[in-house]
Tab-separated table of C-alpha atoms and ligand atoms in Angstrom:
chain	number	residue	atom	x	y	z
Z	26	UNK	CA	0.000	0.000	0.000
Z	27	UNK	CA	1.182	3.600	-1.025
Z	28	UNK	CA	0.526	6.279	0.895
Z	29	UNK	CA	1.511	9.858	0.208
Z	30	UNK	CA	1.875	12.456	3.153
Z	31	UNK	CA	1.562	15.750	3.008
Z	32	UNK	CA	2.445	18.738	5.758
Z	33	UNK	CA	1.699	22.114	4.052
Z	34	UNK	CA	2.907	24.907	6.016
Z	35	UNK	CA	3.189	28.590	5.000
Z	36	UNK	CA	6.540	28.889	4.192
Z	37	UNK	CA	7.509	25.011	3.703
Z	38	UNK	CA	5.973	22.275	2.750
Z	39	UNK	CA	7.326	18.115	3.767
Z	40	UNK	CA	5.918	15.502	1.841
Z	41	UNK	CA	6.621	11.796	1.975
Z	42	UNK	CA	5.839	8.700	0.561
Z	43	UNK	CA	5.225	4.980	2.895
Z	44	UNK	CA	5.832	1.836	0.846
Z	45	UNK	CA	3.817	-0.485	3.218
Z	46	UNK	CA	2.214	-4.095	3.390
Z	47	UNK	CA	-1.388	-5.256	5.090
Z	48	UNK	CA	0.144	-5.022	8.885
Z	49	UNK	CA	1.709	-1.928	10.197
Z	50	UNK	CA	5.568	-2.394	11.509
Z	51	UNK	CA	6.355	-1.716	15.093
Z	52	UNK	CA	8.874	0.142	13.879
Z	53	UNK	CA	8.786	3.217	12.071
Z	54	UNK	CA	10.151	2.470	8.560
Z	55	UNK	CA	11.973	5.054	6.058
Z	56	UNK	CA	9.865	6.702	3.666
Z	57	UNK	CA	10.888	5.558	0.036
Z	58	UNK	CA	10.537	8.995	-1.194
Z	59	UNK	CA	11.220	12.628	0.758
Z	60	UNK	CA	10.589	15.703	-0.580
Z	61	UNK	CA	10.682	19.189	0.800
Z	62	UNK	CA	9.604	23.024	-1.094
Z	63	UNK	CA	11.248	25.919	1.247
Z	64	UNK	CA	9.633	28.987	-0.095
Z	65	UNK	CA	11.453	31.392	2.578
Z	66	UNK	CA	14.891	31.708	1.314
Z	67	UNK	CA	15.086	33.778	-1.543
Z	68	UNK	CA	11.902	36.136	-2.138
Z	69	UNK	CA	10.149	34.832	-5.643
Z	70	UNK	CA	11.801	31.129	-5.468
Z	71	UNK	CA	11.298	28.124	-4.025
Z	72	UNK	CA	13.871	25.364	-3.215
Z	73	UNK	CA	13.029	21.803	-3.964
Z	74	UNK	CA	14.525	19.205	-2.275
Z	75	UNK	CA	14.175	15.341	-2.890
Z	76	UNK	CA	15.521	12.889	-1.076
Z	77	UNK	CA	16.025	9.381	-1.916
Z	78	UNK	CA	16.297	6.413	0.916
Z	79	UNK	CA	19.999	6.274	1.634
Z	80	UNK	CA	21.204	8.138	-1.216
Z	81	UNK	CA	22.130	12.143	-1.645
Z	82	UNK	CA	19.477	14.732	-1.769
Z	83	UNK	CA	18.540	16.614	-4.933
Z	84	UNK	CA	17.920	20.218	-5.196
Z	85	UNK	CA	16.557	22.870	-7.088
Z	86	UNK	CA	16.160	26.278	-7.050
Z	87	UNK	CA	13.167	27.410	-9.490
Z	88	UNK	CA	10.682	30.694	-9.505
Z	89	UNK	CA	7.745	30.593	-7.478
Z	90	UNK	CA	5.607	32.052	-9.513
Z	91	UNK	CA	2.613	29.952	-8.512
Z	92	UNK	CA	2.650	27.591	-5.096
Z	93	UNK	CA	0.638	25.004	-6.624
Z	94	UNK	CA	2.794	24.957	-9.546
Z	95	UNK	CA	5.567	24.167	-7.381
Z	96	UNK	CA	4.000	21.724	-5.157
Z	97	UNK	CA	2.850	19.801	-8.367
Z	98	UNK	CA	6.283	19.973	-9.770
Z	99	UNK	CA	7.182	18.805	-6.396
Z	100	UNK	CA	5.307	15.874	-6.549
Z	101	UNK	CA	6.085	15.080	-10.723
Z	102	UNK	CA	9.560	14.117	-8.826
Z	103	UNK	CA	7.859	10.723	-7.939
Z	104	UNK	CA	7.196	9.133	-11.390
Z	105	UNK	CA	9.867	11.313	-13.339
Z	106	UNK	CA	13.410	11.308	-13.866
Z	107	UNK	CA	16.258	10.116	-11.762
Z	108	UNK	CA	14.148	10.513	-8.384
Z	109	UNK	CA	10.826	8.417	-9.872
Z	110	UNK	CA	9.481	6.095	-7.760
Z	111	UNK	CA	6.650	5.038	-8.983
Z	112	UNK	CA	5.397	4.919	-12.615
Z	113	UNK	CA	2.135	6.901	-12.455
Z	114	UNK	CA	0.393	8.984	-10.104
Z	115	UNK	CA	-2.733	6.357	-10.096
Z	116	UNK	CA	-0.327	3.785	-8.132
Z	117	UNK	CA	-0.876	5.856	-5.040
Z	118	UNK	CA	-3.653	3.884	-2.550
Z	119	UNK	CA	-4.262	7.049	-0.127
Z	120	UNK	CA	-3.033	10.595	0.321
Z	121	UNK	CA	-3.270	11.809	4.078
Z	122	UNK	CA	-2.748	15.805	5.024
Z	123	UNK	CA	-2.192	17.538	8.132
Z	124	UNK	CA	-4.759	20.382	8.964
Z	125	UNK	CA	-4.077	22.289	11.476
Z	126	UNK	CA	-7.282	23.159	13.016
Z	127	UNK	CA	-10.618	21.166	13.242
Z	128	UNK	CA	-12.458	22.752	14.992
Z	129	UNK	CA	-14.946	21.417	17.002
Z	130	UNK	CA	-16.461	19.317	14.445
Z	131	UNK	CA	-13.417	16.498	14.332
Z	132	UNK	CA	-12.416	14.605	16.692
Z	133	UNK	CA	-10.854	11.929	14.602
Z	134	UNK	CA	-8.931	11.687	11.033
Z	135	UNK	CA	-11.640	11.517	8.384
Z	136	UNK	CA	-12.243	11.140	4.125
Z	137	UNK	CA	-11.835	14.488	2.487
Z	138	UNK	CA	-15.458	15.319	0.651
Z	139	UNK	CA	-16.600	18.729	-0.424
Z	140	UNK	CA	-18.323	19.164	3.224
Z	141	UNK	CA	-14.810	18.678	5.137
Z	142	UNK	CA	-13.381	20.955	2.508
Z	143	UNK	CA	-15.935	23.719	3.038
Z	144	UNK	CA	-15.238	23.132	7.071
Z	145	UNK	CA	-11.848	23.418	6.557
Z	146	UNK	CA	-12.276	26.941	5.030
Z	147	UNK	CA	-14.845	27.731	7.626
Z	148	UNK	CA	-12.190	27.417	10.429
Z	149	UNK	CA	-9.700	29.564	8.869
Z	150	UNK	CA	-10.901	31.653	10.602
Z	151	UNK	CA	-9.464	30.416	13.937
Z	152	UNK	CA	-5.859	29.157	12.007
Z	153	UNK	CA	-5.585	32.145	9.455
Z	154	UNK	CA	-2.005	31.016	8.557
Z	155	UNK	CA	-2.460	27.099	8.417
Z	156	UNK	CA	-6.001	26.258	7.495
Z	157	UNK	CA	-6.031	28.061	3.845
Z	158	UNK	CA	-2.360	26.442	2.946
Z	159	UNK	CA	-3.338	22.820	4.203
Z	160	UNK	CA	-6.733	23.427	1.445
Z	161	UNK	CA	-4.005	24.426	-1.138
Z	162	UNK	CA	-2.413	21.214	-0.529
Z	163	UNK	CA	-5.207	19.343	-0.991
Z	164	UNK	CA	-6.827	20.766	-3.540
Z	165	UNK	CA	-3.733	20.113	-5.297
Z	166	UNK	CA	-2.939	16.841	-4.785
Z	167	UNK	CA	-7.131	16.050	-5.802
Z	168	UNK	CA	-6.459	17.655	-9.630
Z	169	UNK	CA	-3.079	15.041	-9.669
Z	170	UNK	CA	-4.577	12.018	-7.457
Z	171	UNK	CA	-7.712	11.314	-9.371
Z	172	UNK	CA	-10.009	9.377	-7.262
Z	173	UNK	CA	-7.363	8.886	-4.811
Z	174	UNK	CA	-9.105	8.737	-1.286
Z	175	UNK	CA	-7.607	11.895	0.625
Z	176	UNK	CA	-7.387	11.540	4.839
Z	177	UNK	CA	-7.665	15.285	6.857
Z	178	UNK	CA	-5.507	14.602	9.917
Z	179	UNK	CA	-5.990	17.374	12.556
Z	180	UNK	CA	-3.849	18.840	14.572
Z	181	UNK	CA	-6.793	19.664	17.424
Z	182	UNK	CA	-8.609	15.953	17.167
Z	183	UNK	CA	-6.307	14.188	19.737
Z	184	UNK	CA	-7.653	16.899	22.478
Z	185	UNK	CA	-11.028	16.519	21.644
Z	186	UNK	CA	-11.686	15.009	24.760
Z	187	UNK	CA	-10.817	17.572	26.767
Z	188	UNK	CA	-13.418	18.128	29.654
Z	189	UNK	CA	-15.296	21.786	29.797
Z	190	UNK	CA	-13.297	22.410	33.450
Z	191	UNK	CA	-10.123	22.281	30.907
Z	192	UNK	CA	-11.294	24.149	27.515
Z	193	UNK	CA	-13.203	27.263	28.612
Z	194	UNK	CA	-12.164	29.823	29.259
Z	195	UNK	CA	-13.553	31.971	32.406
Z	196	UNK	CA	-15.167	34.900	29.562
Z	197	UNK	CA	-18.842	35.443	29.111
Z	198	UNK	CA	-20.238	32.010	27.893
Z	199	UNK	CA	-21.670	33.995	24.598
Z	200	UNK	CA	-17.636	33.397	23.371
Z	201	UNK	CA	-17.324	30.070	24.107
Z	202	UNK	CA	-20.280	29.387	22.342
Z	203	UNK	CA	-18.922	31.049	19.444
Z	204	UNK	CA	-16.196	28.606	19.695
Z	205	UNK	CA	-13.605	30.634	21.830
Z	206	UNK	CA	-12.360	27.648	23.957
Z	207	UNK	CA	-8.986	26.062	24.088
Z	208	UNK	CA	-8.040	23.191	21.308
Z	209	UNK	CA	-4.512	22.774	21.523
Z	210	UNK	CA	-2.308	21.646	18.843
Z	211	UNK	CA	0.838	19.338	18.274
Z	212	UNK	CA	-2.316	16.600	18.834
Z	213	UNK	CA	-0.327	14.342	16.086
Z	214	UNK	CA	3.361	15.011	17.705
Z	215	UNK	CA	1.579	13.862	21.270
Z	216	UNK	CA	-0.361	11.052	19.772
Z	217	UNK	CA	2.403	10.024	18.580
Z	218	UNK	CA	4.344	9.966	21.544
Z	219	UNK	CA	2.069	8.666	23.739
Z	220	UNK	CA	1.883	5.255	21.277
Z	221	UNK	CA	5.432	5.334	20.956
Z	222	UNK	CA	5.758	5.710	24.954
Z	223	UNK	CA	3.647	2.489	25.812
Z	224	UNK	CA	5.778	0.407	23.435
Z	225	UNK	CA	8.877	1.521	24.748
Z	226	UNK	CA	7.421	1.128	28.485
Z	227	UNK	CA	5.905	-1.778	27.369
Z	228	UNK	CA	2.857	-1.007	28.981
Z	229	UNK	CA	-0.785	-0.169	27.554
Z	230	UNK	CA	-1.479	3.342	26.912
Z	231	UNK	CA	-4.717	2.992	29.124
Z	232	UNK	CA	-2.457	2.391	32.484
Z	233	UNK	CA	-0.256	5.149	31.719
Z	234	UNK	CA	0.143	9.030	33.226
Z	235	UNK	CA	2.176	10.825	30.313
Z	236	UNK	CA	3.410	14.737	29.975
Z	237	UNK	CA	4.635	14.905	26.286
Z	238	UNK	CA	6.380	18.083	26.082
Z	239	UNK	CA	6.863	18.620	22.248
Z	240	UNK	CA	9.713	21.439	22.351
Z	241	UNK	CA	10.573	22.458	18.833
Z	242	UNK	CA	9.731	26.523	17.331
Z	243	UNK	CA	6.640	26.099	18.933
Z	244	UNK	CA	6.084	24.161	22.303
Z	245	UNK	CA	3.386	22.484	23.883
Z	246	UNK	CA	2.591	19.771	26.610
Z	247	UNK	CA	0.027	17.652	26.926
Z	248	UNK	CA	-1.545	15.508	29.887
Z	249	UNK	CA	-2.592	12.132	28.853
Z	250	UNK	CA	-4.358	9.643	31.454
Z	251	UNK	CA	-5.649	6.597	29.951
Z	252	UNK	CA	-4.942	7.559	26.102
Z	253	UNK	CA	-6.668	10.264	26.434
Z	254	UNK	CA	-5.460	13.795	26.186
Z	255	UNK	CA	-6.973	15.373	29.704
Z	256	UNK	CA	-5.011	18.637	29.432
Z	257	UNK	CA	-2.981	20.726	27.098
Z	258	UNK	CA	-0.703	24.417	27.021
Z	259	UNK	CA	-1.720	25.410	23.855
Z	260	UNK	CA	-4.980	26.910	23.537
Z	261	UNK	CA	-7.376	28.396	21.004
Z	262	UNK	CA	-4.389	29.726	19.244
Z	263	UNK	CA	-0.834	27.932	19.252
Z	264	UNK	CA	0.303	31.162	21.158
Z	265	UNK	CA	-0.793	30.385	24.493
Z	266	UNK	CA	1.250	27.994	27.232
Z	267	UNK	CA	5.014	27.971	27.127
Z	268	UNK	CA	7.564	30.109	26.057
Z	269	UNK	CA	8.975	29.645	22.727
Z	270	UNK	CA	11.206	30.166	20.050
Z	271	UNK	CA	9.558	33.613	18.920
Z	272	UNK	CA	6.238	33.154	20.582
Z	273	UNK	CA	5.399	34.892	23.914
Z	274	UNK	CA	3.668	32.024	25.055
Z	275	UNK	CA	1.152	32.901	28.225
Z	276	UNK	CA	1.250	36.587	29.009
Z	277	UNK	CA	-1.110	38.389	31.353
Z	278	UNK	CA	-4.030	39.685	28.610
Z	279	UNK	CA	-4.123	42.998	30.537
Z	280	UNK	CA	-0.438	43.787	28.599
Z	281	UNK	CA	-2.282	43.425	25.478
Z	282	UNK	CA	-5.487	45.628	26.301
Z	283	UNK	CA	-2.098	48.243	27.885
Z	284	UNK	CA	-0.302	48.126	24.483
Z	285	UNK	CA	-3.641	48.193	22.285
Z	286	UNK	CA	-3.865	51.370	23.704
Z	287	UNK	CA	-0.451	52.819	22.601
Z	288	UNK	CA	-1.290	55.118	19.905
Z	289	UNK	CA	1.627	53.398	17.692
Z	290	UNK	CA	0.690	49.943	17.951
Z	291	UNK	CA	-2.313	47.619	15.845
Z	292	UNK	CA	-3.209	44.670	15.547
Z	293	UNK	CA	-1.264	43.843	13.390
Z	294	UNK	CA	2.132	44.676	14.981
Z	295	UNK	CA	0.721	43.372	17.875
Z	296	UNK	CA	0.215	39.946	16.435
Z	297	UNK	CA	4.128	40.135	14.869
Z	298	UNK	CA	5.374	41.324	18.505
Z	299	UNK	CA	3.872	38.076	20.201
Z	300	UNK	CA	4.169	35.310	17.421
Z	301	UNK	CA	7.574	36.242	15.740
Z	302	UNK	CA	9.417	38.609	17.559
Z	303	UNK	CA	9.441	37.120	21.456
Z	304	UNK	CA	10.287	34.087	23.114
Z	305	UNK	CA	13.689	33.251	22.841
Z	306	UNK	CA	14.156	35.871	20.520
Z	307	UNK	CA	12.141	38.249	22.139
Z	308	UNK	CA	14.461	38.719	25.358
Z	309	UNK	CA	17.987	37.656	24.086
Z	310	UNK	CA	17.316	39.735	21.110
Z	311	UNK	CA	19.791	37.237	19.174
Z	312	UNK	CA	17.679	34.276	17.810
Z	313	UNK	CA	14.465	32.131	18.011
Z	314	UNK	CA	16.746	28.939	17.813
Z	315	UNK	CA	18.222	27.804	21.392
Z	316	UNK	CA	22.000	26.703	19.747
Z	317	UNK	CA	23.154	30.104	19.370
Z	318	UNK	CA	21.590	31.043	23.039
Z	319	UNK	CA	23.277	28.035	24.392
Z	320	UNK	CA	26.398	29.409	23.027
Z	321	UNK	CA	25.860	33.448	23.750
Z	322	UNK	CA	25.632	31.657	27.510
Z	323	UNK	CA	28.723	30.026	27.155
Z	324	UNK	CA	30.462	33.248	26.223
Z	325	UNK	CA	29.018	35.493	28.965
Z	326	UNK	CA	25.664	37.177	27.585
Z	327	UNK	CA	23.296	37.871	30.295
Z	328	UNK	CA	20.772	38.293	27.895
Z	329	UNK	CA	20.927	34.975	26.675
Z	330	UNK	CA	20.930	33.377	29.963
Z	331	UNK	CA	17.936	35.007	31.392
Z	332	UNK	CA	16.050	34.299	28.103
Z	333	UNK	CA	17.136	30.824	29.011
Z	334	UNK	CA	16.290	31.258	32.761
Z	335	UNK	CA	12.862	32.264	31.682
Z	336	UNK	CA	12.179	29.619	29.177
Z	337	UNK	CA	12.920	26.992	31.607
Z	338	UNK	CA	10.809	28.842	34.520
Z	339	UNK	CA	7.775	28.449	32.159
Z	340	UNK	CA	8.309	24.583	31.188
Z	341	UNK	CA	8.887	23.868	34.892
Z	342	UNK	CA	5.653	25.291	36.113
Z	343	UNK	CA	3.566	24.592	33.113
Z	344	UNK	CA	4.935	20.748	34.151
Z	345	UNK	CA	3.791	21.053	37.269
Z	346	UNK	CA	0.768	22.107	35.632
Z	347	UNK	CA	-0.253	19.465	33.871
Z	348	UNK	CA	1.053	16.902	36.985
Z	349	UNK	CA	-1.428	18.431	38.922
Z	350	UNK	CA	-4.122	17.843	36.104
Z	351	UNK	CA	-3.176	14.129	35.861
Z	352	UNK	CA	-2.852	13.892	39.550
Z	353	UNK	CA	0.657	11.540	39.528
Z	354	UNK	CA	3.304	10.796	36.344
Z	355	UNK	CA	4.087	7.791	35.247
Z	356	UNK	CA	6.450	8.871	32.321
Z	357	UNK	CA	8.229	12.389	31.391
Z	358	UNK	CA	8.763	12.293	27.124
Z	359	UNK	CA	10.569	14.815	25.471
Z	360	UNK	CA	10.324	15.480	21.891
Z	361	UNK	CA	10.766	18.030	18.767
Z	362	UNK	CA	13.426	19.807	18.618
Z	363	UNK	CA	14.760	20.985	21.554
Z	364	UNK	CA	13.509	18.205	23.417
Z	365	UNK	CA	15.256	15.855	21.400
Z	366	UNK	CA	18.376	17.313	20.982
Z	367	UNK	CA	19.222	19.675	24.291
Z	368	UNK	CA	20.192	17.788	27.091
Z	369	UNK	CA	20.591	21.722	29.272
Z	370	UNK	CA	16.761	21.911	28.852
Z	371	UNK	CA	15.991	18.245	30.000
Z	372	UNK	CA	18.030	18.297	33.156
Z	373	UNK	CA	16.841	21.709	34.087
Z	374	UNK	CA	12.905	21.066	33.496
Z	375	UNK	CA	13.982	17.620	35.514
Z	376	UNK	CA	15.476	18.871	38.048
Z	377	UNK	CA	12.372	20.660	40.276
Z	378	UNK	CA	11.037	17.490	39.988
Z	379	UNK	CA	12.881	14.899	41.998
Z	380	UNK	CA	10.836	15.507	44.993
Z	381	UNK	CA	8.511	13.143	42.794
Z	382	UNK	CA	10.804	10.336	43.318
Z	383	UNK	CA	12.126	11.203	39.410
Z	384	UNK	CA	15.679	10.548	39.253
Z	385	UNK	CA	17.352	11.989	35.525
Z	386	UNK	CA	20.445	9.471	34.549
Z	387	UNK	CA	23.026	12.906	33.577
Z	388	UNK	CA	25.423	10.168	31.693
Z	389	UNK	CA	22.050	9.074	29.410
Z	390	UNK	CA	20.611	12.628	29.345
Z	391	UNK	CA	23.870	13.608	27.484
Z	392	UNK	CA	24.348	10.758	24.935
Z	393	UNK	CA	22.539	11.082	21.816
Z	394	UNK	CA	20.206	8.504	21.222
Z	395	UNK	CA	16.702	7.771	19.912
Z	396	UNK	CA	13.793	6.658	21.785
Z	397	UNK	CA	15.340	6.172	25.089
Z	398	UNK	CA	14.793	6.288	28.898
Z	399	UNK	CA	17.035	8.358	30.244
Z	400	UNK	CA	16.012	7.939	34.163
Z	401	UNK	CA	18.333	5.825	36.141
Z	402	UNK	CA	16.959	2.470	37.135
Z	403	UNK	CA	15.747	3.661	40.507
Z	404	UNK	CA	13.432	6.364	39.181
Z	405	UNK	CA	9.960	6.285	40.126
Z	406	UNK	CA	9.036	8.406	36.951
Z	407	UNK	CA	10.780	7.450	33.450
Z	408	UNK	CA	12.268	10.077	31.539
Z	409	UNK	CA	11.965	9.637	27.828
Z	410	UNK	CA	13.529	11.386	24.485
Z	411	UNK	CA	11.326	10.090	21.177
Z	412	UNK	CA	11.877	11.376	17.887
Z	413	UNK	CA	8.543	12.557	17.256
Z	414	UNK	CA	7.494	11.449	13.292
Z	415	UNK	CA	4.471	13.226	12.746
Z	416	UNK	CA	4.323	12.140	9.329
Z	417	UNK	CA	4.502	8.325	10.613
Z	418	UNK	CA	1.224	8.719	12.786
Z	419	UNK	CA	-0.452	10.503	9.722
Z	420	UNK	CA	0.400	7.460	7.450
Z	421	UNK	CA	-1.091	5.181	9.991
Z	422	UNK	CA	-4.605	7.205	10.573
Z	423	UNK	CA	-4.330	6.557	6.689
Z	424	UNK	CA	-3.665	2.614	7.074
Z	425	UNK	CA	-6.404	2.731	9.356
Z	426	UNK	CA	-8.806	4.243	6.957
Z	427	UNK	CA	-7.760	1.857	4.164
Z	428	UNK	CA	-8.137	-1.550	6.384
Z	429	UNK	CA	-11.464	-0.157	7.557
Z	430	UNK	CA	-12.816	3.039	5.413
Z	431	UNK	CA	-14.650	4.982	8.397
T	522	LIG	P1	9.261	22.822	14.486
T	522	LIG	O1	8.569	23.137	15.767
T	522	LIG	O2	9.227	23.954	13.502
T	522	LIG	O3	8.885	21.479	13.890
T	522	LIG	P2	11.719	21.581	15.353
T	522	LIG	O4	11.002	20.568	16.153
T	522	LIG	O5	12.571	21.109	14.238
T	522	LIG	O6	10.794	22.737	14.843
T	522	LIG	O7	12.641	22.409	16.391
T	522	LIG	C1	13.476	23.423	15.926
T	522	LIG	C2	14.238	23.983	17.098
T	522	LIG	O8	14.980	22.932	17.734
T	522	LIG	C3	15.316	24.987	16.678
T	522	LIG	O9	14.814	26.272	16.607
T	522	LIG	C4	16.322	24.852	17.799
T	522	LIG	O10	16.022	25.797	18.808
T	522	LIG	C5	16.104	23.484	18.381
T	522	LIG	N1	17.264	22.606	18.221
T	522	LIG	C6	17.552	21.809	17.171
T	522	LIG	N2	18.716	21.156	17.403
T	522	LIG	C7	19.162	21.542	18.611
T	522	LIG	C8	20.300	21.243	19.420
T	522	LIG	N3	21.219	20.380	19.007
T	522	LIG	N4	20.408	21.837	20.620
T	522	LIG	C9	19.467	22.707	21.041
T	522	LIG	N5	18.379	23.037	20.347
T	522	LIG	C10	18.227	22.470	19.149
């Protein structure tokens, strides 16, 4: 079975292709076929990169006139020339697409008709940037894939089940009605993780207390108590929760209604001051990305290290958080990013918490490995670092779909 992924974002787009039989491995395989369209380096071109199982990547550089010129020349890469992998696009069995917001209409992956289409467009207005580019992606891949069943895989569904005492928000109900209540996002990343978690604990998701803390550009945690996710940082936007890259993360609102009132500010500028120009970035005033803060530390910057201080303040209490929601933790995962590759943040977010009986192994938390525990033996919470593959749980909902069309 073939199945074609696609993760359309604003200014890149990943798409891969599964090669798979009837049963799904245990394992995450390679895709056969990677491809990537980076439309942010150089204003009026997009980069294509393809990249072949084991072999060198391809690239090229070509005028972006039209995005869904580019993502269908994108995609031409898989039955022509030296990257083909197929022979025509009808040998694809299902196409599955991340969509960032669904509202509160899905709570589960479902078969892309006109009616999901029109909802999708519907709840652009709640994901301006994402909802309108994850259509384009579709709507491309329909003109190509002829009668090629397409899967929407949301973002929100896997905190659908959040209870009311978790997604309102204490406003006049007439909002919430109008669908101001929190969704959260990174639902795939966590999903994910909490499958991923269970095998690697060998235990049933259903007997498990999880916080998967997806760290990347944008962070979120979630609280998961049998399978479910009971709590979540992100809210009705990805803004709200921890502090990120260039995101503000939680703020008290009453700075906003303070600034809205500055005679030189919008709403605009006020939406580019919280999403892209704080966080990380926002207080070092050097970068979004934690390496060079790491190493602006390491040379002195004070800067740096309180942006660091203050990212760390907000994971450790928005952990606590969510411990408090689950009421006891059975397992600590870090993933994304950061929380895959920056051993400084794990022992620091670890460290207020070995009153719990959690114990962080500092020899493990330092190696570089894959889908590991990296508690010592003694712990009475595991610690663990999984590569998150959100494009792995999106082929699967797809698998699903195909073994049993919903
Ligand atoms: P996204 O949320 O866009 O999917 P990623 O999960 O790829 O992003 O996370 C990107 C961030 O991960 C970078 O901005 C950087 O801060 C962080 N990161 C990547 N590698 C490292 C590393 N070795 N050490 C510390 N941080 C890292």
């Amino acid at each position: 079975m073939k199945i074609l992924v696609l993760n359309t974002g604003s200014s890149s787009l990943k798409s891969c292709l599964y090669d798979l039989g009837s049963q799904l491995p245990d394992n995450p395989p390679e895709p056969i076929w990677e491809a990537m369209i980076d439309w942010s380096k150089h204003t009026g071109y997009a980069e294509i990169t393809v990249k072949l199982h084991q072999e060198k990547n391809i690239q090229e550089e070509v005028v972006a006139n039209s995005r869904t010129e580019i993502i269908q020349r994108m995609l031409a890469t898989l039955w022509e020339g030296e990257t083909a992998v197929i022979h025509s696009p009808s040998e694809i069995d299902v196409i599955g697409h991340r969509v960032v917001h669904g509202g509160n209409k899905y709570q589960q992956s479902i078969l892309i008709d006109a009616e999901v289409k029109q909802t999708i467009t519907e709840l652009a207005v709640f994901a301006p940037v994402h909802n309108p580019v994850n259509l384009e992606g579709i709507e491309t891949t329909e003109k190509i894939f002829v009668n090629v069943p397409q899967i929407a895989v949301f973002d929100t569904a896997f905190h659908a089940h959040l209870e009311p005492a978790a997604y309102t928000y204490a406003i006049p109900m007439k909002y919430t009605h109008q669908g101001i209540r929190r969704y959260g996002f990174h639902g795939i990343s966590h999903q994910y993780c909490r499958d991923r978690a269970a095998k690697l604990l060998n235990r049933p998701v259903t007997d498990l207390r999880l916080i998967t803390c997806h760290i990347g550009n944008g962070c979120s945690l979630a609280a998961i108590r049998n399978g479910l996710s009971i709590d979540t940082t992100m809210g009705f936007t990805p803004l709200e929760g921890l502090v990120m890259g260039s995101r503000s993360g939680s703020i008290d609102a009453g700075i906003l209604i303070h600034l809205l009132r500055q005679p030189d500010m919008d709403v605009e500028k006020l939406d580019r001051l919280l999403n892209r120009e704080s966080g990380l970035l926002g207080i070092s005033g050097l970068s979004p990305d934690l390496r060079p803060i790491l190493q602006a530390i390491a040379e002195g910057n004070s800067q740096a290290q309180l942006a660091f201080d203050v990212y760390v303040h907000s994971l450790r209490s928005h952990i606590g958080s969510m411990i408090a929601s689950l009421g006891g933790l059975d397992a600590l995962v870090f993933t994304a990013g950061v929380g895959e590759n920056s051993p400084e943040v794990r022992a620091a977010a670890c460290q207020n918490f070995e009153f719990l009986g959690l114990q962080l192994d500092h020899l493990k938390n330092q190696q570089r490995g894959r889908d590991v525990d990296i508690a010592t033996e003694e712990s009475k919470v595991r610690v663990l670092v999984i590569h998150t593959q959100e494009d792995w749980q999106i082929a699967c909902e797809c698998h699903g779909y195909r073994q049993s069309p919903k």
